[in-house]
Amino acid sequence: MPQVEKLKIFLASPSDVAKERDYVIEVIEEINRTIAPSKGVILEVVSSKHTFPGFGQDGQSVLNKQIGTMKEYDIFLGIMWNRVGTPTKRALSGTIEEFKRAVRANKSHEKPDIWFYFRKSKAHLDTPEKLQQAKKVVTFKNELQGKALTHDYNSPSNFRDMFRENISLWLNARPNTTFRPRTPAANRTQKSSVTPTNSQPPTEGENKQKKSISTSPAVDNKRKPSTTSTTKKRSPAGSRSRTRTTPSISSSGALVMLNDNFFLTESVDTQANQTVTLHISPTNLEQEAALRNLQPEQPYNKKQIAYAYQNDAAMMQVESVLSTSIKGKTIFILTLGRDSNSQRSSNMEINFNGYSADKIAELRARLLLLNETASIHKKNNLSQIDSWVEGSYDNAVKIQKNIFSDLLKKLKIPPSKFLPHARLVAVYYLKMSRTVEHILELKLGLIKGNVMSVKFRGQRKSSYIINQEPAVIQFQGSCPLSG
């Protein structure tokens, strides 16, 4: 198990910026839920609120002992508005004394980093004491700005957004020495940067215990019938180059689908609560604009987007969109939360006139992946099954036809580069139509005549019947990409 490094932040401020102090805690809790796990760290905020009663030379000296040495902290975070605070025996105020301790530690140990923020909004300074405090703030700020870079902000909410961006930038620029993701960065172009959250494909022994759907009712095919056998004889080594004419894929790699757009990810991290954090470096201005447009306009009005990555798919809510730049490279940090409505289970699957719910789901998968149109509507009183093949009323999506040919025309990319995009869209439709709960295998390849080969195996949702194994749908065939 990788070690998690604790990074400590010391928060120093007078009493007139209480809202900003609350926002510091809120932002750090958010970062610990989203970005920090991928960096192998956890952030901790320490302030005078964390002290307990004691005795010493004065109150601030007791606080200093409990705080510990400033070299233990990674960031000293100072915030001021119109107060410097209560004087101590050693400095103009407790906040300034803590600041001076941080400066000494920085000079001798090169830590903590020192951040200072000043609110510049107007205030009612209606007493001599308030005016005197405000004057001291101005004097301190002028002295500080001669040696440091400070940030001004207009309101507490403005500070929250600024601090969130700054801490994200700091984390991304910080070298990661204690944590290594499961997949090395050098291999991201070949496989995913995180382990999928869905169940892994069962072993051959486990498959023998699963109920497998391998036959279907009569179908009208617009091409040669597909095969349903899941076993394939291996070609001799010498003839392999002749039988395998084109590559195939079993994974979409680092590609992610967000609505109708596709992006290459730097990393994707899924938390225990199913919150997803994506790091994306856009390749052009159109992609950058699309990512910025995902930013929620209001905290209570979060945008919903279609999401697919590897074998996972869902309707997600955009929690936040942050951007950072490292050596001229812009990286967007997206935090997505699961839309609870899209995770509900369908209660309307039925068995109808000899067709089980699992059989109807197989017809749906064949329609999507192979463009097979069932001829069951020709039979008397069976036209209703067509609507169940498309999907029940509460499914997130309907499958009325194969989607690959339209997708290829829309993307306007060569078929050889099309396969990862097609796989993501297929995963999204398979899961959001409740066809299967888990993708066990989805292999796509290109064969002559602009035709795509498909090999699929997916596990249905567990049955309500006790001790009955979930059904497994499996088949293989070909699908035309034109027409």
Short mmCIF file of C-alpha atoms in Angstrom, two decimals:
data_model
loop_
_atom_site.label_atom_id
_atom_site.label_comp_id
_atom_site.label_asym_id
_atom_site.label_seq_id
_atom_site.Cartn_x
_atom_site.Cartn_y
_atom_site.Cartn_z
CA MET A 1 0.00 0.00 0.00
CA PRO A 2 1.46 3.41 -0.92
CA GLN A 3 2.40 5.76 1.89
CA VAL A 4 0.33 8.92 2.30
CA GLU A 5 2.31 12.04 3.14
CA LYS A 6 0.75 14.62 5.46
CA LEU A 7 1.25 18.26 4.44
CA LYS A 8 0.55 20.81 7.16
CA ILE A 9 -0.81 24.32 6.62
CA PHE A 10 -0.65 26.90 9.39
CA LEU A 11 -3.50 29.40 9.22
CA ALA A 12 -2.88 32.81 10.83
CA SER A 13 -5.40 35.65 10.81
CA PRO A 14 -7.14 38.20 13.03
CA SER A 15 -10.82 37.89 13.97
CA ASP A 16 -12.32 40.01 11.15
CA VAL A 17 -11.77 37.36 8.45
CA ALA A 18 -13.70 34.52 10.08
CA LYS A 19 -15.52 33.66 6.85
CA GLU A 20 -12.24 33.24 5.00
CA ARG A 21 -11.01 30.89 7.74
CA ASP A 22 -14.11 28.75 7.23
CA TYR A 23 -13.49 28.70 3.49
CA VAL A 24 -9.91 27.50 4.03
CA ILE A 25 -11.26 24.46 5.89
CA GLU A 26 -13.92 23.90 3.22
CA VAL A 27 -11.44 24.05 0.33
CA ILE A 28 -8.91 21.77 2.04
CA GLU A 29 -11.62 19.18 2.76
CA GLU A 30 -12.60 19.36 -0.93
CA ILE A 31 -8.98 18.96 -2.06
CA ASN A 32 -8.54 15.97 0.27
CA ARG A 33 -11.56 14.33 -1.38
CA THR A 34 -10.48 15.02 -4.94
CA ILE A 35 -6.94 15.99 -5.94
CA ALA A 36 -4.87 14.99 -2.90
CA PRO A 37 -5.37 11.19 -3.12
CA SER A 38 -3.88 11.12 -6.63
CA LYS A 39 -0.83 12.93 -5.25
CA GLY A 40 -0.40 10.54 -2.34
CA VAL A 41 -0.90 13.30 0.24
CA ILE A 42 -3.40 14.59 2.76
CA LEU A 43 -3.58 18.23 3.85
CA GLU A 44 -4.07 19.35 7.44
CA VAL A 45 -4.91 22.87 8.61
CA VAL A 46 -3.62 24.03 12.00
CA SER A 47 -4.49 27.34 13.67
CA SER A 48 -4.89 28.91 17.10
CA LYS A 49 -8.30 27.18 17.33
CA HIS A 50 -6.46 23.89 17.78
CA THR A 51 -4.79 24.98 21.05
CA PHE A 52 -5.80 24.14 24.61
CA PRO A 53 -5.37 25.99 27.93
CA GLY A 54 -1.83 26.37 29.26
CA PHE A 55 0.53 28.56 31.28
CA GLY A 56 3.64 30.46 30.24
CA GLN A 57 5.17 33.89 29.70
CA ASP A 58 1.99 35.03 27.94
CA GLY A 59 -0.88 33.58 25.93
CA GLN A 60 0.94 33.76 22.59
CA SER A 61 4.01 31.98 24.01
CA VAL A 62 1.76 29.11 25.17
CA LEU A 63 0.22 28.99 21.71
CA ASN A 64 3.67 28.96 20.08
CA LYS A 65 4.70 25.88 22.10
CA GLN A 66 1.55 24.01 21.14
CA ILE A 67 1.87 24.98 17.48
CA GLY A 68 5.40 23.62 17.37
CA THR A 69 8.23 24.83 15.20
CA MET A 70 7.25 26.45 11.89
CA LYS A 71 9.63 24.20 9.95
CA GLU A 72 7.07 21.41 10.52
CA TYR A 73 4.64 23.21 8.21
CA ASP A 74 4.59 23.25 4.44
CA ILE A 75 2.55 26.45 4.02
CA PHE A 76 2.08 29.47 6.24
CA LEU A 77 -1.25 31.00 5.23
CA GLY A 78 -1.87 34.57 6.42
CA ILE A 79 -5.10 36.52 5.85
CA MET A 80 -5.85 40.15 6.80
CA TRP A 81 -8.50 42.80 6.21
CA ASN A 82 -8.67 45.77 8.60
CA ARG A 83 -7.18 44.26 11.75
CA VAL A 84 -3.66 43.13 12.62
CA GLY A 85 -4.85 41.60 15.89
CA THR A 86 -3.94 41.72 19.56
CA PRO A 87 -0.39 42.87 20.44
CA THR A 88 2.07 40.42 22.05
CA LYS A 89 5.29 41.07 24.00
CA ARG A 90 7.31 40.30 20.89
CA ALA A 91 5.32 41.65 17.94
CA LEU A 92 2.59 44.01 16.78
CA SER A 93 0.08 41.13 16.97
CA GLY A 94 -0.16 37.38 17.35
CA THR A 95 -0.62 36.98 13.59
CA ILE A 96 2.50 39.01 12.85
CA GLU A 97 4.50 37.11 15.48
CA GLU A 98 3.50 33.83 13.83
CA PHE A 99 4.46 35.31 10.47
CA LYS A 100 7.92 36.28 11.74
CA ARG A 101 8.45 32.76 13.09
CA ALA A 102 7.55 31.39 9.65
CA VAL A 103 10.01 33.75 7.96
CA ARG A 104 12.84 32.59 10.23
CA ALA A 105 12.02 28.94 9.52
CA ASN A 106 11.90 29.61 5.80
CA LYS A 107 15.33 31.22 5.83
CA SER A 108 16.93 28.36 7.77
CA HIS A 109 14.98 25.35 6.44
CA GLU A 110 13.39 26.66 3.19
CA LYS A 111 9.92 25.90 4.57
CA PRO A 112 7.16 26.74 5.07
CA ASP A 113 6.11 28.52 1.88
CA ILE A 114 4.59 31.85 2.92
CA TRP A 115 1.27 32.93 1.42
CA PHE A 116 -0.47 36.17 2.39
CA TYR A 117 -3.89 37.39 1.26
CA PHE A 118 -5.42 40.83 1.86
CA ARG A 119 -9.09 41.69 1.50
CA LYS A 120 -9.52 45.11 -0.11
CA SER A 121 -13.28 45.64 0.26
CA LYS A 122 -14.59 48.63 2.18
CA ALA A 123 -15.49 48.45 5.87
CA HIS A 124 -17.12 50.69 8.50
CA LEU A 125 -14.17 52.12 10.43
CA ASP A 126 -16.20 54.21 12.85
CA THR A 127 -13.95 54.19 15.93
CA PRO A 128 -10.37 55.36 16.57
CA GLU A 129 -9.37 51.80 17.46
CA LYS A 130 -10.64 50.46 14.10
CA LEU A 131 -8.86 53.23 12.21
CA GLN A 132 -5.64 52.52 14.06
CA GLN A 133 -5.89 48.79 13.31
CA ALA A 134 -6.52 49.49 9.60
CA LYS A 135 -3.50 51.80 9.49
CA LYS A 136 -1.30 49.06 10.97
CA VAL A 137 -2.52 46.63 8.31
CA VAL A 138 -1.51 49.08 5.57
CA THR A 139 1.93 49.55 7.13
CA PHE A 140 2.48 45.80 7.49
CA LYS A 141 1.28 45.13 3.94
CA ASN A 142 3.64 47.73 2.47
CA GLU A 143 6.59 46.20 4.34
CA LEU A 144 5.62 42.69 3.26
CA GLN A 145 5.16 43.55 -0.41
CA GLY A 146 8.75 44.76 -0.54
CA LYS A 147 9.87 41.15 0.05
CA ALA A 148 6.99 38.91 -1.03
CA LEU A 149 4.22 38.38 -3.56
CA THR A 150 0.80 38.86 -1.96
CA HIS A 151 -2.73 38.46 -3.30
CA ASP A 152 -5.63 40.89 -2.95
CA TYR A 153 -9.25 39.77 -3.14
CA ASN A 154 -12.64 41.49 -3.04
CA SER A 155 -14.86 39.19 -0.99
CA PRO A 156 -14.69 35.96 1.03
CA SER A 157 -16.11 33.94 -1.88
CA ASN A 158 -13.50 35.50 -4.17
CA PHE A 159 -10.82 34.39 -1.69
CA ARG A 160 -12.26 30.85 -1.65
CA ASP A 161 -11.98 30.51 -5.43
CA MET A 162 -8.51 32.09 -5.50
CA PHE A 163 -7.22 29.86 -2.69
CA ARG A 164 -8.67 26.72 -4.32
CA GLU A 165 -6.85 27.50 -7.56
CA ASN A 166 -3.60 28.38 -5.78
CA ILE A 167 -3.51 25.22 -3.67
CA SER A 168 -4.28 23.11 -6.77
CA LEU A 169 -1.44 24.79 -8.67
CA TRP A 170 0.89 24.23 -5.74
CA LEU A 171 0.02 20.54 -5.48
CA ASN A 172 0.48 19.95 -9.21
CA ALA A 173 3.83 21.74 -9.27
CA ARG A 174 5.07 19.86 -6.21
CA PRO A 175 7.28 16.82 -6.90
CA ASN A 176 5.62 13.56 -5.95
CA THR A 177 8.13 11.41 -4.09
CA THR A 178 6.03 9.15 -1.89
CA PHE A 179 3.23 7.96 -4.16
CA ARG A 180 3.19 6.11 -7.44
CA PRO A 181 -0.01 5.32 -9.30
CA ARG A 182 -0.70 1.71 -10.16
CA THR A 183 0.08 2.36 -13.81
CA PRO A 184 3.37 4.20 -14.50
CA ALA A 185 3.08 7.47 -16.34
CA ALA A 186 5.20 6.10 -19.15
CA ASN A 187 2.54 3.48 -19.90
CA ARG A 188 -0.48 5.80 -19.97
CA THR A 189 -0.64 5.66 -23.74
CA GLN A 190 -0.93 1.88 -23.61
CA LYS A 191 -3.34 1.33 -20.72
CA SER A 192 -5.38 3.14 -18.15
CA SER A 193 -3.81 5.23 -15.43
CA VAL A 194 -6.16 3.80 -12.80
CA THR A 195 -7.77 0.45 -12.09
CA PRO A 196 -11.41 0.32 -13.27
CA THR A 197 -14.00 0.38 -10.52
CA ASN A 198 -16.14 -2.28 -12.21
CA SER A 199 -15.73 -5.98 -11.54
CA GLN A 200 -12.89 -7.62 -13.38
CA PRO A 201 -13.69 -10.30 -16.01
CA PRO A 202 -14.12 -13.73 -14.38
CA THR A 203 -11.65 -16.47 -15.00
CA GLU A 204 -12.37 -19.35 -17.33
CA GLY A 205 -13.33 -21.50 -14.35
CA GLU A 206 -15.71 -18.90 -13.05
CA ASN A 207 -17.33 -18.53 -16.47
CA LYS A 208 -18.37 -22.15 -16.42
CA GLN A 209 -20.48 -21.39 -13.34
CA LYS A 210 -22.21 -18.38 -14.94
CA LYS A 211 -25.44 -18.63 -16.92
CA SER A 212 -24.52 -17.76 -20.49
CA ILE A 213 -26.85 -16.43 -23.20
CA SER A 214 -25.48 -17.57 -26.54
CA THR A 215 -28.55 -18.08 -28.72
CA SER A 216 -31.25 -15.71 -29.90
CA PRO A 217 -34.57 -15.80 -31.76
CA ALA A 218 -34.60 -15.56 -35.52
CA VAL A 219 -33.23 -12.28 -36.79
CA ASP A 220 -33.21 -10.37 -40.07
CA ASN A 221 -29.58 -9.56 -40.83
CA LYS A 222 -28.51 -7.09 -43.46
CA ARG A 223 -25.31 -9.06 -43.84
CA LYS A 224 -23.81 -12.45 -43.04
CA PRO A 225 -25.07 -14.01 -39.77
CA SER A 226 -22.84 -13.48 -36.77
CA THR A 227 -21.37 -16.29 -34.76
CA THR A 228 -22.07 -16.83 -31.08
CA SER A 229 -19.20 -19.10 -30.15
CA THR A 230 -16.80 -17.62 -27.62
CA THR A 231 -13.97 -20.02 -28.49
CA LYS A 232 -11.66 -19.36 -31.38
CA LYS A 233 -9.00 -21.66 -32.74
CA ARG A 234 -5.58 -20.19 -32.57
CA SER A 235 -3.80 -19.82 -35.89
CA PRO A 236 -0.37 -21.36 -36.26
CA ALA A 237 2.46 -18.97 -35.53
CA GLY A 238 3.57 -18.97 -39.12
CA SER A 239 0.16 -17.95 -40.46
CA ARG A 240 -0.62 -15.27 -37.86
CA SER A 241 0.45 -12.42 -40.13
CA ARG A 242 -1.92 -13.63 -42.83
CA THR A 243 -5.01 -14.07 -40.64
CA ARG A 244 -4.66 -10.90 -38.59
CA THR A 245 -4.79 -8.11 -41.14
CA THR A 246 -5.80 -5.21 -38.89
CA PRO A 247 -5.34 -4.32 -35.21
CA SER A 248 -8.07 -4.59 -32.62
CA ILE A 249 -8.58 -2.99 -29.22
CA SER A 250 -9.97 -4.23 -25.91
CA SER A 251 -9.59 -0.91 -24.09
CA SER A 252 -10.07 2.77 -24.87
CA GLY A 253 -6.86 3.59 -23.00
CA ALA A 254 -6.60 7.13 -21.64
CA LEU A 255 -9.51 8.44 -23.71
CA VAL A 256 -12.55 9.81 -21.87
CA MET A 257 -15.97 10.82 -23.21
CA LEU A 258 -17.64 13.93 -21.78
CA ASN A 259 -20.95 14.53 -23.56
CA ASP A 260 -20.13 14.60 -27.28
CA ASN A 261 -16.43 15.41 -26.77
CA PHE A 262 -13.45 13.09 -26.36
CA PHE A 263 -10.27 13.99 -24.43
CA LEU A 264 -6.99 12.28 -23.57
CA THR A 265 -6.53 12.19 -19.80
CA GLU A 266 -3.36 12.63 -17.78
CA SER A 267 -4.94 10.69 -14.91
CA VAL A 268 -8.37 9.58 -13.66
CA ASP A 269 -9.00 8.98 -9.98
CA THR A 270 -12.20 7.42 -8.58
CA GLN A 271 -12.91 7.79 -4.87
CA ALA A 272 -14.87 5.45 -2.61
CA ASN A 273 -17.95 7.67 -2.94
CA GLN A 274 -17.65 7.33 -6.77
CA THR A 275 -16.50 10.94 -7.18
CA VAL A 276 -14.19 11.13 -10.20
CA THR A 277 -11.29 13.56 -10.65
CA LEU A 278 -9.83 13.94 -14.14
CA HIS A 279 -6.65 15.69 -15.20
CA ILE A 280 -6.93 16.69 -18.86
CA SER A 281 -4.47 18.60 -21.04
CA PRO A 282 -6.42 19.96 -24.04
CA THR A 283 -4.78 19.55 -27.44
CA ASN A 284 -6.37 22.61 -29.07
CA LEU A 285 -8.39 25.74 -28.29
CA GLU A 286 -11.68 24.02 -29.12
CA GLN A 287 -11.06 21.43 -26.43
CA GLU A 288 -10.02 24.12 -23.95
CA ALA A 289 -13.24 26.05 -24.61
CA ALA A 290 -15.32 22.88 -24.20
CA LEU A 291 -13.72 22.21 -20.82
CA ARG A 292 -14.22 25.78 -19.60
CA ASN A 293 -17.89 25.60 -20.61
CA LEU A 294 -18.38 22.76 -18.11
CA GLN A 295 -17.74 25.11 -15.17
CA PRO A 296 -20.91 25.32 -13.02
CA GLU A 297 -22.38 28.82 -13.14
CA GLN A 298 -23.81 28.47 -9.64
CA PRO A 299 -23.03 25.93 -6.89
CA TYR A 300 -26.70 24.92 -6.80
CA ASN A 301 -27.02 24.60 -10.59
CA LYS A 302 -24.51 21.90 -11.50
CA LYS A 303 -24.30 20.76 -15.10
CA GLN A 304 -25.05 17.15 -15.99
CA ILE A 305 -22.86 15.39 -18.53
CA ALA A 306 -22.61 11.95 -20.08
CA TYR A 307 -19.39 10.26 -18.92
CA ALA A 308 -17.58 7.13 -20.13
CA TYR A 309 -14.08 5.95 -19.29
CA GLN A 310 -12.70 2.46 -19.88
CA ASN A 311 -15.58 0.17 -18.74
CA ASP A 312 -17.39 2.75 -16.61
CA ALA A 313 -20.24 5.02 -17.68
CA ALA A 314 -22.76 7.26 -15.91
CA MET A 315 -24.54 10.58 -15.91
CA MET A 316 -22.36 12.87 -13.81
CA GLN A 317 -22.66 16.29 -12.18
CA VAL A 318 -19.81 18.74 -12.66
CA GLU A 319 -18.66 19.75 -9.18
CA SER A 320 -15.77 21.99 -10.21
CA VAL A 321 -13.47 22.86 -13.10
CA LEU A 322 -9.99 24.15 -12.24
CA SER A 323 -7.09 24.93 -14.53
CA THR A 324 -3.37 25.11 -13.90
CA SER A 325 -0.34 25.77 -16.08
CA ILE A 326 2.96 23.96 -15.62
CA LYS A 327 5.85 24.99 -17.89
CA GLY A 328 3.40 26.39 -20.41
CA LYS A 329 1.19 23.28 -20.42
CA THR A 330 -2.41 23.89 -19.34
CA ILE A 331 -4.05 21.13 -17.33
CA PHE A 332 -7.73 21.10 -16.37
CA ILE A 333 -8.80 19.41 -13.15
CA LEU A 334 -12.43 18.27 -13.33
CA THR A 335 -14.31 16.90 -10.35
CA LEU A 336 -17.44 14.92 -11.23
CA GLY A 337 -20.04 13.53 -8.84
CA ARG A 338 -22.50 10.74 -9.61
CA ASP A 339 -26.01 11.78 -10.55
CA SER A 340 -28.08 9.64 -8.19
CA ASN A 341 -31.06 9.57 -10.58
CA SER A 342 -29.03 7.86 -13.28
CA GLN A 343 -27.90 5.13 -10.87
CA ARG A 344 -31.33 3.82 -10.04
CA SER A 345 -32.17 0.27 -11.03
CA SER A 346 -34.80 -0.54 -13.61
CA ASN A 347 -37.77 -2.25 -12.05
CA MET A 348 -39.68 -2.64 -15.32
CA GLU A 349 -37.80 -5.49 -17.00
CA ILE A 350 -40.21 -8.28 -17.84
CA ASN A 351 -40.51 -11.73 -19.40
CA PHE A 352 -42.85 -11.60 -22.37
CA ASN A 353 -44.36 -14.47 -24.34
CA GLY A 354 -41.36 -16.76 -24.04
CA TYR A 355 -38.72 -14.01 -24.14
CA SER A 356 -36.95 -13.52 -20.83
CA ALA A 357 -35.68 -10.14 -19.69
CA ASP A 358 -32.14 -11.44 -20.26
CA LYS A 359 -33.01 -12.52 -23.82
CA ILE A 360 -34.51 -9.10 -24.57
CA ALA A 361 -31.32 -7.49 -23.22
CA GLU A 362 -29.27 -9.65 -25.59
CA LEU A 363 -31.38 -8.47 -28.53
CA ARG A 364 -30.70 -4.91 -27.43
CA ALA A 365 -26.94 -5.52 -27.31
CA ARG A 366 -27.00 -7.09 -30.78
CA LEU A 367 -28.96 -4.15 -32.16
CA LEU A 368 -26.40 -1.72 -30.74
CA LEU A 369 -23.19 -3.58 -31.56
CA LEU A 370 -24.08 -5.60 -34.67
CA ASN A 371 -27.04 -3.70 -36.14
CA GLU A 372 -29.17 -6.84 -36.01
CA THR A 373 -32.91 -6.14 -36.35
CA ALA A 374 -35.10 -8.82 -34.78
CA SER A 375 -37.95 -10.20 -36.89
CA ILE A 376 -40.16 -10.83 -33.89
CA HIS A 377 -42.48 -7.96 -34.90
CA LYS A 378 -43.79 -10.16 -37.74
CA LYS A 379 -45.38 -12.51 -35.28
CA ASN A 380 -48.89 -11.86 -34.04
CA ASN A 381 -49.22 -9.80 -30.87
CA LEU A 382 -45.47 -9.53 -30.39
CA SER A 383 -44.86 -6.00 -31.62
CA GLN A 384 -44.59 -4.79 -28.01
CA ILE A 385 -41.26 -6.60 -27.64
CA ASP A 386 -39.69 -4.09 -30.03
CA SER A 387 -40.16 -1.34 -27.46
CA TRP A 388 -38.58 -3.48 -24.73
CA VAL A 389 -35.59 -4.17 -26.97
CA GLU A 390 -35.11 -0.42 -27.35
CA GLY A 391 -35.26 -0.04 -23.56
CA SER A 392 -37.81 0.30 -20.77
CA TYR A 393 -39.34 3.66 -19.94
CA ASP A 394 -36.91 4.59 -17.13
CA ASN A 395 -33.68 3.80 -18.99
CA ALA A 396 -31.35 6.76 -19.43
CA VAL A 397 -30.96 6.04 -23.17
CA LYS A 398 -32.89 4.19 -25.88
CA ILE A 399 -31.24 1.98 -28.48
CA GLN A 400 -33.19 2.23 -31.72
CA LYS A 401 -30.34 1.50 -34.12
CA ASN A 402 -26.63 0.89 -34.38
CA ILE A 403 -24.76 4.13 -33.59
CA PHE A 404 -21.33 3.51 -35.11
CA SER A 405 -21.88 4.72 -38.67
CA ASP A 406 -23.34 8.05 -37.51
CA LEU A 407 -20.50 8.46 -34.98
CA LEU A 408 -17.84 7.90 -37.66
CA LYS A 409 -19.42 10.53 -39.92
CA LYS A 410 -19.60 13.02 -37.04
CA LEU A 411 -16.03 12.59 -35.82
CA LYS A 412 -14.52 12.71 -39.32
CA ILE A 413 -11.50 10.65 -38.35
CA PRO A 414 -9.93 7.61 -40.06
CA PRO A 415 -11.50 4.25 -39.10
CA SER A 416 -8.14 3.18 -37.63
CA LYS A 417 -8.40 5.97 -35.04
CA PHE A 418 -12.11 5.47 -34.56
CA LEU A 419 -12.09 2.28 -32.49
CA PRO A 420 -11.35 3.79 -29.00
CA HIS A 421 -14.09 6.39 -29.53
CA ALA A 422 -16.56 3.74 -30.68
CA ARG A 423 -15.78 1.56 -27.69
CA LEU A 424 -16.46 4.38 -25.20
CA VAL A 425 -19.80 5.21 -26.80
CA ALA A 426 -20.74 1.53 -26.82
CA VAL A 427 -19.89 1.19 -23.11
CA TYR A 428 -22.04 4.22 -22.35
CA TYR A 429 -25.07 2.89 -24.24
CA LEU A 430 -24.71 -0.66 -22.91
CA LYS A 431 -24.67 0.50 -19.31
CA MET A 432 -27.08 3.42 -19.47
CA SER A 433 -29.68 1.29 -21.28
CA ARG A 434 -29.37 -1.23 -18.41
CA THR A 435 -28.36 -3.90 -20.92
CA VAL A 436 -25.50 -5.08 -18.70
CA GLU A 437 -24.12 -4.04 -15.35
CA HIS A 438 -20.50 -4.97 -16.05
CA ILE A 439 -18.50 -5.05 -19.28
CA LEU A 440 -16.43 -8.25 -19.14
CA GLU A 441 -15.05 -8.02 -22.67
CA LEU A 442 -15.59 -5.61 -25.56
CA LYS A 443 -13.12 -6.12 -28.38
CA LEU A 444 -13.40 -4.07 -31.58
CA GLY A 445 -11.35 -4.48 -34.74
CA LEU A 446 -11.31 -3.42 -38.38
CA ILE A 447 -11.69 -5.81 -41.30
CA LYS A 448 -11.91 -5.25 -45.02
CA GLY A 449 -14.72 -3.26 -46.55
CA ASN A 450 -15.04 -0.68 -43.78
CA VAL A 451 -16.53 -3.28 -41.45
CA MET A 452 -15.88 -3.54 -37.71
CA SER A 453 -15.49 -6.86 -35.93
CA VAL A 454 -17.11 -7.10 -32.50
CA LYS A 455 -16.58 -9.54 -29.65
CA PHE A 456 -18.69 -8.88 -26.57
CA ARG A 457 -19.26 -10.39 -23.15
CA GLY A 458 -21.24 -8.59 -20.44
CA GLN A 459 -22.74 -9.48 -17.10
CA ARG A 460 -26.33 -8.63 -16.31
CA LYS A 461 -27.53 -7.22 -13.00
CA SER A 462 -27.94 -9.83 -10.28
CA SER A 463 -31.30 -11.56 -10.29
CA TYR A 464 -33.78 -11.14 -7.47
CA ILE A 465 -33.99 -14.92 -7.34
CA ILE A 466 -31.94 -16.25 -4.45
CA ASN A 467 -28.87 -18.34 -5.35
CA GLN A 468 -29.18 -17.59 -9.07
CA GLU A 469 -26.01 -16.40 -10.76
CA PRO A 470 -26.17 -13.22 -12.89
CA ALA A 471 -26.66 -13.97 -16.57
CA VAL A 472 -23.82 -13.35 -19.01
CA ILE A 473 -24.48 -12.18 -22.57
CA GLN A 474 -21.81 -13.08 -25.10
CA PHE A 475 -21.52 -13.08 -28.88
CA GLN A 476 -19.27 -12.00 -31.73
CA GLY A 477 -19.89 -10.79 -35.24
CA SER A 478 -19.33 -7.87 -37.58
CA CYS A 479 -20.89 -4.47 -38.04
CA PRO A 480 -20.70 -2.22 -41.16
CA LEU A 481 -19.45 1.30 -40.56
CA SER A 482 -21.09 2.70 -43.67
CA GLY A 483 -24.73 3.11 -44.65
#
